Amino acid sequence: MGIYEELVARGLIAQVTDEEQIKELVNTGKATFYIGFDPTADSLHVGHFMALCLMKRLQMAGNKPIALIGGGTAMIGDPSGRSDMRKMMTTETIRHNVECFKKQISKFITFEDDKALLADNADWLLDLNYMEVLRDIGPHFSVNRMLAAECYKQRMEKGLTFLEFNYMIMQSFDFYSLYKRYGCNLQFGGDDQWSNMLAGTELIRRKLGKDAHAMTIKLLLNSEGKKMGKTQSGAVWLDREKTTPYEFFQYWRNVDDADVIKCMKMLTFLPLEEIAKYETLEGSELNKAKEVLAYELTALVHSKEDADKALEASKALFSGQGDLENMPTTTITDADFAEHSTLDILSLLTKSGLTPSRSEARRAVEQGGVTVNGEKETNAKAEYAKEAFAGDGIVIKKGKKSFHRFIL
C-alpha cells in the first residue's frame, strides 16, 4: 500500500483535483506540499493535530513538507466559518504566536538536512505594492465567483468587509509564491478552505501556464478538527501549560464510542492491521481502544513518560488501580484555613477548575453531578476540615470524566 492509498484507508482524504497525478507524486516521494497555520493564538490545538500528523506521515514517505505560518494573512483574518469579523491582532502578538507555533511544529516534523521548510507568508505579503497586486493578480479573480464561495457566505449575511474579502487573494498568492520559491506542487486544507485552494491552483496555471503542475487535496480536517478541537470548557491545546498531559490523555480517553476507531486511523501511527483488531470491540470493551488511543497521542504530543503517568492516573480513576500521584492535584496549605477552619465544596470545585464559577459549582452539586471520595455530594453547603485532606486527600469527581485531588 502506497502512502496515498493509506491516507484514503485512514479516512483522511475528501476530494482531490487530479487523483492519478497526486497519487504518483506522493507515492514516489516527489511532493513538496504545504499546510497553513494562522497564528490566532499562542498554541496549536487538537483541531490542528490531524494536519500535523499528516505532515509527519508524508515526510516519513519521503515527501517534503512546508509548514506555512500565516504571519501576513493573520493581519487580515480568515472569515471562513464565521458570522462576525475576527478581532484584529497587533503585529507583536502575531510575532509571538508565530514563534510559539514554530516550536510546536518542530516536534512533529524534522527540518534537518532540508527535509522540511518553515515559511511565514509575512515575508512576501507585507511588502506587496497595492497597485501592483491590483494589476498583476486582480485580473485573475472573478468577483462573482468569489462571492459564491462557501467561505464568504456566512459573513455576507452580517456584512463582509473589504478587508476580509481579500483573504482568498492572499491565500492564493501564498500557493503561487511557494510554487515559485520552493517548487511547492501540492497544497492540503480542510473543506472550509476548498474555494481558496482552488483559486490558488488556478492562479498558478493562469500566471505560469496550464502545464504548471499545481494540485490540491481537500482533507476531512475542518469538520473532524472542529469537533475534536473543543470541549465544553474550551480548546484542547498542544501546549502543556494550557492543557496538561493528563488532561490531554483524558480528552482522548473519553472520546465518543463512535469516534474512537476513526481517531485511531486518522491520528495514530499504529498499523491499520492492528487498528482492525479494535474495530470488533463493543460496549465497555471499547475502553481498551480508548486507552490505547489516549496513550499513543499523549506520547506523540508530549512524551512516553507523560503518557505512562497519565495512564497510571487513568487506571486509578476508571478501574481502581494505579497511582493517585499522577492525578491532577492541588495542595492545600495552612494559609487556606487562615480565615475559616473548613473549605466548602463550591470553593474546591472552582479552585480545581472543575467548574468555572461558584454558581456552576452549585448547579453541578445540586443536580447530583459531583462525588467526593466515591460518595455523591448533593449538599452545596458541605464543608471539609483540614484533617480530611491528610493522607491520600480528597478526590472530587464532576460528571463521569473530570477528576481532581486535594491533599494537605
CSV table of C-alpha atoms in Angstrom, one decimal:
chain,number,residue,atom,x,y,z
A,1,MET,CA,0.0,0.0,0.0
A,2,GLY,CA,1.4,3.4,-1.0
A,3,ILE,CA,1.1,6.4,1.2
A,4,TYR,CA,-1.7,7.8,-0.9
A,5,GLU,CA,-3.7,4.6,-0.5
A,6,GLU,CA,-3.0,4.6,3.2
A,7,LEU,CA,-4.4,8.2,3.6
A,8,VAL,CA,-7.5,7.1,1.8
A,9,ALA,CA,-7.8,3.9,4.0
A,10,ARG,CA,-7.4,6.1,7.1
A,11,GLY,CA,-10.3,8.3,6.0
A,12,LEU,CA,-8.3,11.5,5.6
A,13,ILE,CA,-9.0,12.5,2.0
A,14,ALA,CA,-12.3,14.1,1.0
A,15,GLN,CA,-11.6,15.4,-2.5
A,16,VAL,CA,-8.7,16.0,-4.9
A,17,THR,CA,-8.1,17.9,-8.1
A,18,ASP,CA,-6.2,15.2,-10.0
A,19,GLU,CA,-6.0,11.8,-8.3
A,20,GLU,CA,-3.7,10.0,-10.6
A,21,GLN,CA,-1.1,12.8,-10.7
A,22,ILE,CA,-1.3,13.3,-6.9
A,23,LYS,CA,-1.1,9.5,-6.2
A,24,GLU,CA,2.1,9.3,-8.4
A,25,LEU,CA,3.6,12.4,-6.7
A,26,VAL,CA,3.2,11.4,-3.1
A,27,ASN,CA,3.8,7.6,-3.6
A,28,THR,CA,7.2,8.3,-5.1
A,29,GLY,CA,8.1,10.9,-2.5
A,30,LYS,CA,8.2,13.8,-5.1
A,31,ALA,CA,5.6,16.1,-3.5
A,32,THR,CA,6.6,19.4,-1.9
A,33,PHE,CA,3.4,20.3,-0.1
A,34,TYR,CA,2.2,22.9,2.3
A,35,ILE,CA,-0.3,23.3,5.0
A,36,GLY,CA,-1.1,26.6,6.5
A,37,PHE,CA,-1.5,27.6,10.2
A,38,ASP,CA,-2.9,31.0,11.1
A,39,PRO,CA,-1.3,32.2,14.4
A,40,THR,CA,-4.5,33.4,16.0
A,41,ALA,CA,-3.4,32.0,19.4
A,42,ASP,CA,-0.1,31.2,21.1
A,43,SER,CA,-0.6,27.5,20.8
A,44,LEU,CA,-1.8,25.0,18.3
A,45,HIS,CA,-4.8,22.8,19.5
A,46,VAL,CA,-6.1,19.4,18.6
A,47,GLY,CA,-8.0,20.9,15.7
A,48,HIS,CA,-4.6,21.3,14.1
A,49,PHE,CA,-3.4,17.9,15.2
A,50,MET,CA,-4.6,16.0,12.1
A,51,ALA,CA,-2.7,18.4,9.8
A,52,LEU,CA,0.5,17.9,11.9
A,53,CYS,CA,0.1,14.1,11.8
A,54,LEU,CA,-0.5,14.2,8.1
A,55,MET,CA,2.7,16.2,7.5
A,56,LYS,CA,4.6,13.6,9.6
A,57,ARG,CA,3.2,10.7,7.6
A,58,LEU,CA,4.0,12.3,4.2
A,59,GLN,CA,7.5,13.2,5.3
A,60,MET,CA,8.2,9.6,6.5
A,61,ALA,CA,7.2,8.6,3.0
A,62,GLY,CA,9.9,10.8,1.5
A,63,ASN,CA,7.9,13.9,0.7
A,64,LYS,CA,8.9,17.4,1.7
A,65,PRO,CA,6.5,19.5,3.9
A,66,ILE,CA,6.3,23.2,4.1
A,67,ALA,CA,4.7,24.5,7.3
A,68,LEU,CA,3.3,27.9,6.3
A,69,ILE,CA,2.7,30.2,9.2
A,70,GLY,CA,0.2,32.9,8.4
A,71,GLY,CA,2.0,35.9,9.9
A,72,GLY,CA,0.8,38.0,6.9
A,73,THR,CA,-2.8,36.7,6.5
A,74,ALA,CA,-3.3,37.0,10.3
A,75,MET,CA,-3.2,40.7,9.7
A,76,ILE,CA,-6.5,40.2,7.8
A,77,GLY,CA,-8.2,37.3,9.5
A,78,ASP,CA,-9.8,34.3,7.8
A,79,PRO,CA,-13.6,34.8,7.5
A,80,SER,CA,-14.2,31.1,6.9
A,81,GLY,CA,-16.9,29.6,9.1
A,82,ARG,CA,-17.5,32.9,11.0
A,83,SER,CA,-20.6,35.1,11.3
A,84,ASP,CA,-18.6,38.0,12.7
A,85,MET,CA,-15.3,39.7,12.0
A,86,ARG,CA,-12.2,38.3,13.7
A,87,LYS,CA,-10.5,40.6,16.3
A,88,MET,CA,-7.6,42.4,14.9
A,89,MET,CA,-4.3,41.4,16.4
A,90,THR,CA,-1.2,43.6,16.9
A,91,THR,CA,2.0,42.8,15.0
A,92,GLU,CA,3.7,42.0,18.3
A,93,THR,CA,1.0,39.4,19.2
A,94,ILE,CA,1.3,37.8,15.8
A,95,ARG,CA,5.1,37.6,16.0
A,96,HIS,CA,4.8,35.9,19.5
A,97,ASN,CA,2.3,33.4,18.2
A,98,VAL,CA,4.4,32.6,15.2
A,99,GLU,CA,7.4,31.8,17.4
A,100,CYS,CA,5.2,29.5,19.6
A,101,PHE,CA,3.9,27.7,16.5
A,102,LYS,CA,7.4,27.1,15.2
A,103,LYS,CA,8.4,25.3,18.4
A,104,GLN,CA,5.4,23.1,18.4
A,105,ILE,CA,5.5,22.1,14.7
A,106,SER,CA,9.2,21.1,15.2
A,107,LYS,CA,8.0,18.3,17.4
A,108,PHE,CA,6.2,16.6,14.5
A,109,ILE,CA,8.4,17.1,11.5
A,110,THR,CA,12.2,17.3,11.2
A,111,PHE,CA,13.7,20.4,9.5
A,112,GLU,CA,17.2,18.9,9.4
A,113,ASP,CA,19.0,18.4,6.1
A,114,ASP,CA,16.5,20.4,4.2
A,115,LYS,CA,13.8,17.7,4.8
A,116,ALA,CA,11.2,20.4,5.5
A,117,LEU,CA,10.7,24.1,5.4
A,118,LEU,CA,9.0,26.6,7.7
A,119,ALA,CA,7.8,29.7,5.9
A,120,ASP,CA,6.0,32.8,7.1
A,121,ASN,CA,3.8,34.5,4.5
A,122,ALA,CA,4.6,37.8,6.1
A,123,ASP,CA,7.9,37.5,4.1
A,124,TRP,CA,6.1,38.2,0.8
A,125,LEU,CA,2.7,39.6,1.8
A,126,LEU,CA,3.7,42.6,3.9
A,127,ASP,CA,5.9,44.1,1.2
A,128,LEU,CA,3.4,43.9,-1.6
A,129,ASN,CA,2.7,47.0,-3.6
A,130,TYR,CA,-1.1,47.5,-3.7
A,131,MET,CA,-1.2,48.8,-7.2
A,132,GLU,CA,1.0,46.0,-8.5
A,133,VAL,CA,-1.3,43.5,-6.8
A,134,LEU,CA,-4.4,45.0,-8.4
A,135,ARG,CA,-2.8,45.0,-11.9
A,136,ASP,CA,-0.9,41.7,-11.7
A,137,ILE,CA,-3.1,39.5,-9.5
A,138,GLY,CA,-6.5,41.2,-9.6
A,139,PRO,CA,-7.5,40.3,-13.2
A,140,HIS,CA,-7.3,36.6,-12.4
A,141,PHE,CA,-10.1,36.7,-9.8
A,142,SER,CA,-13.8,37.0,-10.7
A,143,VAL,CA,-15.8,38.9,-8.1
A,144,ASN,CA,-18.9,36.8,-8.9
A,145,ARG,CA,-17.1,33.6,-8.3
A,146,MET,CA,-15.5,34.9,-5.1
A,147,LEU,CA,-18.9,35.9,-3.7
A,148,ALA,CA,-20.3,32.5,-4.4
A,149,ALA,CA,-17.5,30.8,-2.3
A,150,GLU,CA,-18.7,29.0,0.8
A,151,CYS,CA,-16.1,30.7,3.0
A,152,TYR,CA,-17.8,34.1,2.5
A,153,LYS,CA,-21.5,33.1,2.7
A,154,GLN,CA,-21.9,33.4,6.5
A,155,ARG,CA,-20.1,36.7,6.6
A,156,MET,CA,-22.3,38.0,3.7
A,157,GLU,CA,-25.3,37.8,5.9
A,158,LYS,CA,-24.0,40.3,8.5
A,159,GLY,CA,-21.7,42.2,6.2
A,160,LEU,CA,-18.4,41.1,4.7
A,161,THR,CA,-15.7,43.8,5.0
A,162,PHE,CA,-13.4,44.6,2.1
A,163,LEU,CA,-10.5,43.6,4.3
A,164,GLU,CA,-11.8,40.1,4.7
A,165,PHE,CA,-12.8,39.9,1.0
A,166,ASN,CA,-9.1,40.0,0.2
A,167,TYR,CA,-8.3,36.8,2.2
A,168,MET,CA,-8.9,34.5,-0.8
A,169,ILE,CA,-6.5,36.5,-2.9
A,170,MET,CA,-3.8,36.5,-0.2
A,171,GLN,CA,-4.1,32.7,0.3
A,172,SER,CA,-4.0,32.1,-3.4
A,173,PHE,CA,-0.9,34.3,-3.6
A,174,ASP,CA,0.7,32.1,-0.9
A,175,PHE,CA,0.5,29.0,-3.1
A,176,TYR,CA,1.8,31.0,-6.1
A,177,SER,CA,4.7,32.3,-4.0
A,178,LEU,CA,5.6,28.9,-2.5
A,179,TYR,CA,5.4,27.3,-6.0
A,180,LYS,CA,7.9,29.9,-7.4
A,181,ARG,CA,10.2,30.0,-4.4
A,182,TYR,CA,10.4,26.4,-3.4
A,183,GLY,CA,8.7,24.3,-6.1
A,184,CYS,CA,5.7,23.6,-3.9
A,185,ASN,CA,3.4,21.5,-6.1
A,186,LEU,CA,0.7,20.4,-3.7
A,187,GLN,CA,-1.5,22.0,-1.0
A,188,PHE,CA,-3.7,20.5,1.7
A,189,GLY,CA,-6.5,22.0,3.7
A,190,GLY,CA,-10.0,21.5,5.2
A,191,ASP,CA,-13.3,21.8,3.4
A,192,ASP,CA,-13.7,25.4,4.6
A,193,GLN,CA,-10.6,26.3,2.6
A,194,TRP,CA,-11.6,24.5,-0.7
A,195,SER,CA,-12.6,27.6,-2.6
A,196,ASN,CA,-9.4,29.4,-1.6
A,197,MET,CA,-7.2,26.4,-2.5
A,198,LEU,CA,-8.8,26.0,-5.9
A,199,ALA,CA,-8.3,29.7,-6.5
A,200,GLY,CA,-4.6,29.3,-5.7
A,201,THR,CA,-4.3,26.4,-8.1
A,202,GLU,CA,-6.0,28.4,-10.9
A,203,LEU,CA,-3.8,31.4,-10.2
A,204,ILE,CA,-0.7,29.4,-10.7
A,205,ARG,CA,-1.9,28.0,-14.0
A,206,ARG,CA,-3.1,31.4,-15.2
A,207,LYS,CA,0.2,33.0,-14.4
A,208,LEU,CA,2.6,30.2,-15.3
A,209,GLY,CA,0.7,28.3,-17.9
A,210,LYS,CA,-1.6,25.2,-17.9
A,211,ASP,CA,1.4,22.9,-17.7
A,212,ALA,CA,2.2,24.2,-14.3
A,213,HIS,CA,1.8,21.1,-12.0
A,214,ALA,CA,-0.1,22.5,-9.0
A,215,MET,CA,-2.6,20.3,-7.3
A,216,THR,CA,-4.9,20.4,-4.3
A,217,ILE,CA,-6.2,17.9,-1.8
A,218,LYS,CA,-9.2,18.6,0.4
A,219,LEU,CA,-8.9,16.7,3.7
A,220,LEU,CA,-11.5,15.7,6.2
A,221,LEU,CA,-9.9,18.3,8.5
A,222,ASN,CA,-12.4,21.0,9.1
A,223,SER,CA,-15.5,19.1,10.3
A,224,GLU,CA,-13.5,16.5,12.2
A,225,GLY,CA,-11.0,19.0,13.5
A,226,LYS,CA,-13.6,21.4,14.8
A,227,LYS,CA,-15.4,18.5,16.5
A,228,MET,CA,-12.2,17.4,18.1
A,229,GLY,CA,-10.8,20.8,18.8
A,230,LYS,CA,-13.1,21.9,21.6
A,231,THR,CA,-14.7,20.7,24.8
A,232,GLN,CA,-17.3,22.4,26.9
A,233,SER,CA,-14.6,24.0,28.9
A,234,GLY,CA,-12.7,25.3,25.9
A,235,ALA,CA,-10.0,24.3,23.5
A,236,VAL,CA,-7.7,21.3,24.0
A,237,TRP,CA,-4.2,22.8,23.4
A,238,LEU,CA,-1.0,21.1,22.5
A,239,ASP,CA,0.9,23.4,24.9
A,240,ARG,CA,1.3,21.5,28.2
A,241,GLU,CA,1.0,24.8,30.1
A,242,LYS,CA,-2.6,25.3,28.7
A,243,THR,CA,-3.7,21.6,28.7
A,244,THR,CA,-1.7,19.3,30.9
A,245,PRO,CA,-0.6,15.9,29.6
A,246,TYR,CA,-3.0,14.3,31.9
A,247,GLU,CA,-5.9,16.5,30.7
A,248,PHE,CA,-4.8,15.7,27.1
A,249,PHE,CA,-4.8,12.0,27.8
A,250,GLN,CA,-8.3,12.2,29.5
A,251,TYR,CA,-9.7,14.1,26.5
A,252,TRP,CA,-8.9,11.2,24.2
A,253,ARG,CA,-9.7,8.6,26.8
A,254,ASN,CA,-13.2,10.0,26.8
A,255,VAL,CA,-14.0,10.3,23.1
A,256,ASP,CA,-17.3,9.0,21.9
A,257,ASP,CA,-17.6,5.3,21.2
A,258,ALA,CA,-18.4,6.1,17.6
A,259,ASP,CA,-15.2,8.2,17.1
A,260,VAL,CA,-12.5,6.0,18.7
A,261,ILE,CA,-11.6,3.9,15.7
A,262,LYS,CA,-11.8,6.9,13.4
A,263,CYS,CA,-9.4,8.8,15.6
A,264,MET,CA,-7.1,5.8,15.8
A,265,LYS,CA,-6.9,5.7,12.0
A,266,MET,CA,-6.5,9.4,11.4
A,267,LEU,CA,-4.2,10.3,14.2
A,268,THR,CA,-2.1,7.4,15.4
A,269,PHE,CA,0.7,5.7,13.6
A,270,LEU,CA,-0.4,2.3,14.6
A,271,PRO,CA,-0.6,-0.1,11.5
A,272,LEU,CA,-4.1,-0.4,10.0
A,273,GLU,CA,-3.9,-4.2,10.7
A,274,GLU,CA,-3.5,-3.5,14.4
A,275,ILE,CA,-6.4,-1.0,14.4
A,276,ALA,CA,-8.6,-3.5,12.7
A,277,LYS,CA,-8.4,-5.7,15.8
A,278,TYR,CA,-10.1,-3.0,17.8
A,279,GLU,CA,-13.0,-2.5,15.3
A,280,THR,CA,-14.8,-5.6,16.6
A,281,LEU,CA,-14.9,-4.3,20.2
A,282,GLU,CA,-18.2,-3.1,21.6
A,283,GLY,CA,-19.6,-1.6,24.8
A,284,SER,CA,-17.2,-1.4,27.7
A,285,GLU,CA,-14.6,-3.3,25.7
A,286,LEU,CA,-14.1,-0.2,23.7
A,287,ASN,CA,-12.4,1.4,26.7
A,288,LYS,CA,-9.3,-0.6,25.8
A,289,ALA,CA,-9.2,1.0,22.4
A,290,LYS,CA,-9.7,4.4,24.0
A,291,GLU,CA,-6.8,3.8,26.4
A,292,VAL,CA,-4.5,2.9,23.5
A,293,LEU,CA,-5.6,6.0,21.6
A,294,ALA,CA,-5.0,8.3,24.5
A,295,TYR,CA,-1.6,6.7,25.3
A,296,GLU,CA,-0.4,6.9,21.7
A,297,LEU,CA,-1.4,10.5,21.2
A,298,THR,CA,-0.1,11.7,24.5
A,299,ALA,CA,3.3,10.1,23.8
A,300,LEU,CA,3.3,11.7,20.4
A,301,VAL,CA,2.5,15.2,21.5
A,302,HIS,CA,4.2,15.2,24.9
A,303,SER,CA,6.4,12.2,25.8
A,304,LYS,CA,6.3,8.5,26.6
A,305,GLU,CA,6.9,9.4,30.3
A,306,ASP,CA,4.0,11.7,30.3
A,307,ALA,CA,1.8,9.0,28.7
A,308,ASP,CA,2.9,6.5,31.3
A,309,LYS,CA,2.0,8.8,34.1
A,310,ALA,CA,-1.4,9.7,32.6
A,311,LEU,CA,-2.1,6.0,32.0
A,312,GLU,CA,-1.5,5.3,35.7
A,313,ALA,CA,-3.7,8.1,36.8
A,314,SER,CA,-6.4,6.9,34.4
A,315,LYS,CA,-6.3,3.4,35.8
A,316,ALA,CA,-6.6,4.9,39.3
A,317,LEU,CA,-9.8,6.6,38.2
A,318,PHE,CA,-11.5,4.1,35.9
A,319,SER,CA,-10.6,0.8,37.4
A,320,GLY,CA,-9.4,1.5,40.9
A,321,GLN,CA,-5.8,0.6,40.1
A,322,GLY,CA,-2.8,2.7,39.5
A,323,ASP,CA,-1.1,5.6,41.3
A,324,LEU,CA,-3.0,8.6,42.5
A,325,GLU,CA,0.1,10.6,42.4
A,326,ASN,CA,-0.4,11.2,38.7
A,327,MET,CA,-3.9,12.6,39.1
A,328,PRO,CA,-4.3,16.4,38.7
A,329,THR,CA,-3.7,17.6,42.3
A,330,THR,CA,-3.9,20.8,44.3
A,331,THR,CA,-2.0,21.1,47.5
A,332,ILE,CA,-3.9,22.7,50.4
A,333,THR,CA,-1.8,24.7,52.9
A,334,ASP,CA,-2.4,26.2,56.4
A,335,ALA,CA,-2.9,29.6,54.6
A,336,ASP,CA,-6.1,28.2,53.0
A,337,PHE,CA,-7.6,27.9,56.5
A,338,ALA,CA,-6.4,31.3,57.8
A,339,GLU,CA,-10.0,32.8,57.7
A,340,HIS,CA,-12.1,29.6,58.1
A,341,SER,CA,-11.4,26.3,59.7
A,342,THR,CA,-13.0,24.4,56.8
A,343,LEU,CA,-13.2,24.6,53.0
A,344,ASP,CA,-16.6,24.3,51.2
A,345,ILE,CA,-17.4,22.2,48.2
A,346,LEU,CA,-18.1,25.1,45.9
A,347,SER,CA,-14.6,26.6,46.7
A,348,LEU,CA,-12.9,23.3,45.9
A,349,LEU,CA,-14.8,22.9,42.6
A,350,THR,CA,-13.8,26.4,41.4
A,351,LYS,CA,-10.3,26.2,42.8
A,352,SER,CA,-9.7,22.9,40.9
A,353,GLY,CA,-11.1,24.3,37.6
A,354,LEU,CA,-13.7,21.6,37.5
A,355,THR,CA,-16.3,24.4,37.3
A,356,PRO,CA,-15.7,28.0,36.1
A,357,SER,CA,-17.8,29.7,38.8
A,358,ARG,CA,-19.5,29.1,42.2
A,359,SER,CA,-22.9,29.2,40.5
A,360,GLU,CA,-21.9,26.5,38.1
A,361,ALA,CA,-20.4,24.5,41.0
A,362,ARG,CA,-23.7,24.9,43.0
A,363,ARG,CA,-25.7,23.7,40.0
A,364,ALA,CA,-23.5,20.6,39.5
A,365,VAL,CA,-23.7,19.6,43.2
A,366,GLU,CA,-27.5,20.1,43.5
A,367,GLN,CA,-28.1,18.2,40.3
A,368,GLY,CA,-26.2,15.2,41.6
A,369,GLY,CA,-23.2,15.5,39.3
A,370,VAL,CA,-20.5,15.6,42.0
A,371,THR,CA,-18.9,12.9,44.1
A,372,VAL,CA,-16.3,13.2,46.9
A,373,ASN,CA,-14.2,10.1,47.6
A,374,GLY,CA,-16.7,8.0,45.7
A,375,GLU,CA,-19.8,9.3,47.5
A,376,LYS,CA,-22.3,11.5,45.8
A,377,GLU,CA,-22.4,15.0,47.4
A,378,THR,CA,-25.7,16.9,46.9
A,379,ASN,CA,-25.3,19.4,49.7
A,380,ALA,CA,-24.0,22.7,48.2
A,381,LYS,CA,-23.0,23.8,51.8
A,382,ALA,CA,-20.8,20.8,52.5
A,383,GLU,CA,-17.5,21.7,54.2
A,384,TYR,CA,-14.3,19.8,54.9
A,385,ALA,CA,-11.9,20.3,57.8
A,386,LYS,CA,-8.1,20.3,57.4
A,387,GLU,CA,-7.9,16.7,58.6
A,388,ALA,CA,-9.9,15.5,55.6
A,389,PHE,CA,-7.1,16.4,53.3
A,390,ALA,CA,-4.4,14.4,55.0
A,391,GLY,CA,-3.1,11.1,53.6
A,392,ASP,CA,-4.5,10.4,50.1
A,393,GLY,CA,-6.6,13.5,50.5
A,394,ILE,CA,-10.0,14.2,48.8
A,395,VAL,CA,-10.8,13.2,45.3
A,396,ILE,CA,-13.6,15.2,43.7
A,397,LYS,CA,-15.3,13.9,40.5
A,398,LYS,CA,-17.6,16.0,38.4
A,399,GLY,CA,-19.7,14.1,35.9
A,400,LYS,CA,-18.2,11.0,34.5
A,401,LYS,CA,-14.9,12.3,33.2
A,402,SER,CA,-13.4,15.1,35.3
A,403,PHE,CA,-11.4,14.4,38.5
A,404,HIS,CA,-9.2,16.4,40.8
A,405,ARG,CA,-7.4,15.6,44.1
A,406,PHE,CA,-6.7,17.8,47.0
A,407,ILE,CA,-4.0,16.9,49.5
A,408,LEU,CA,-2.7,18.6,52.6
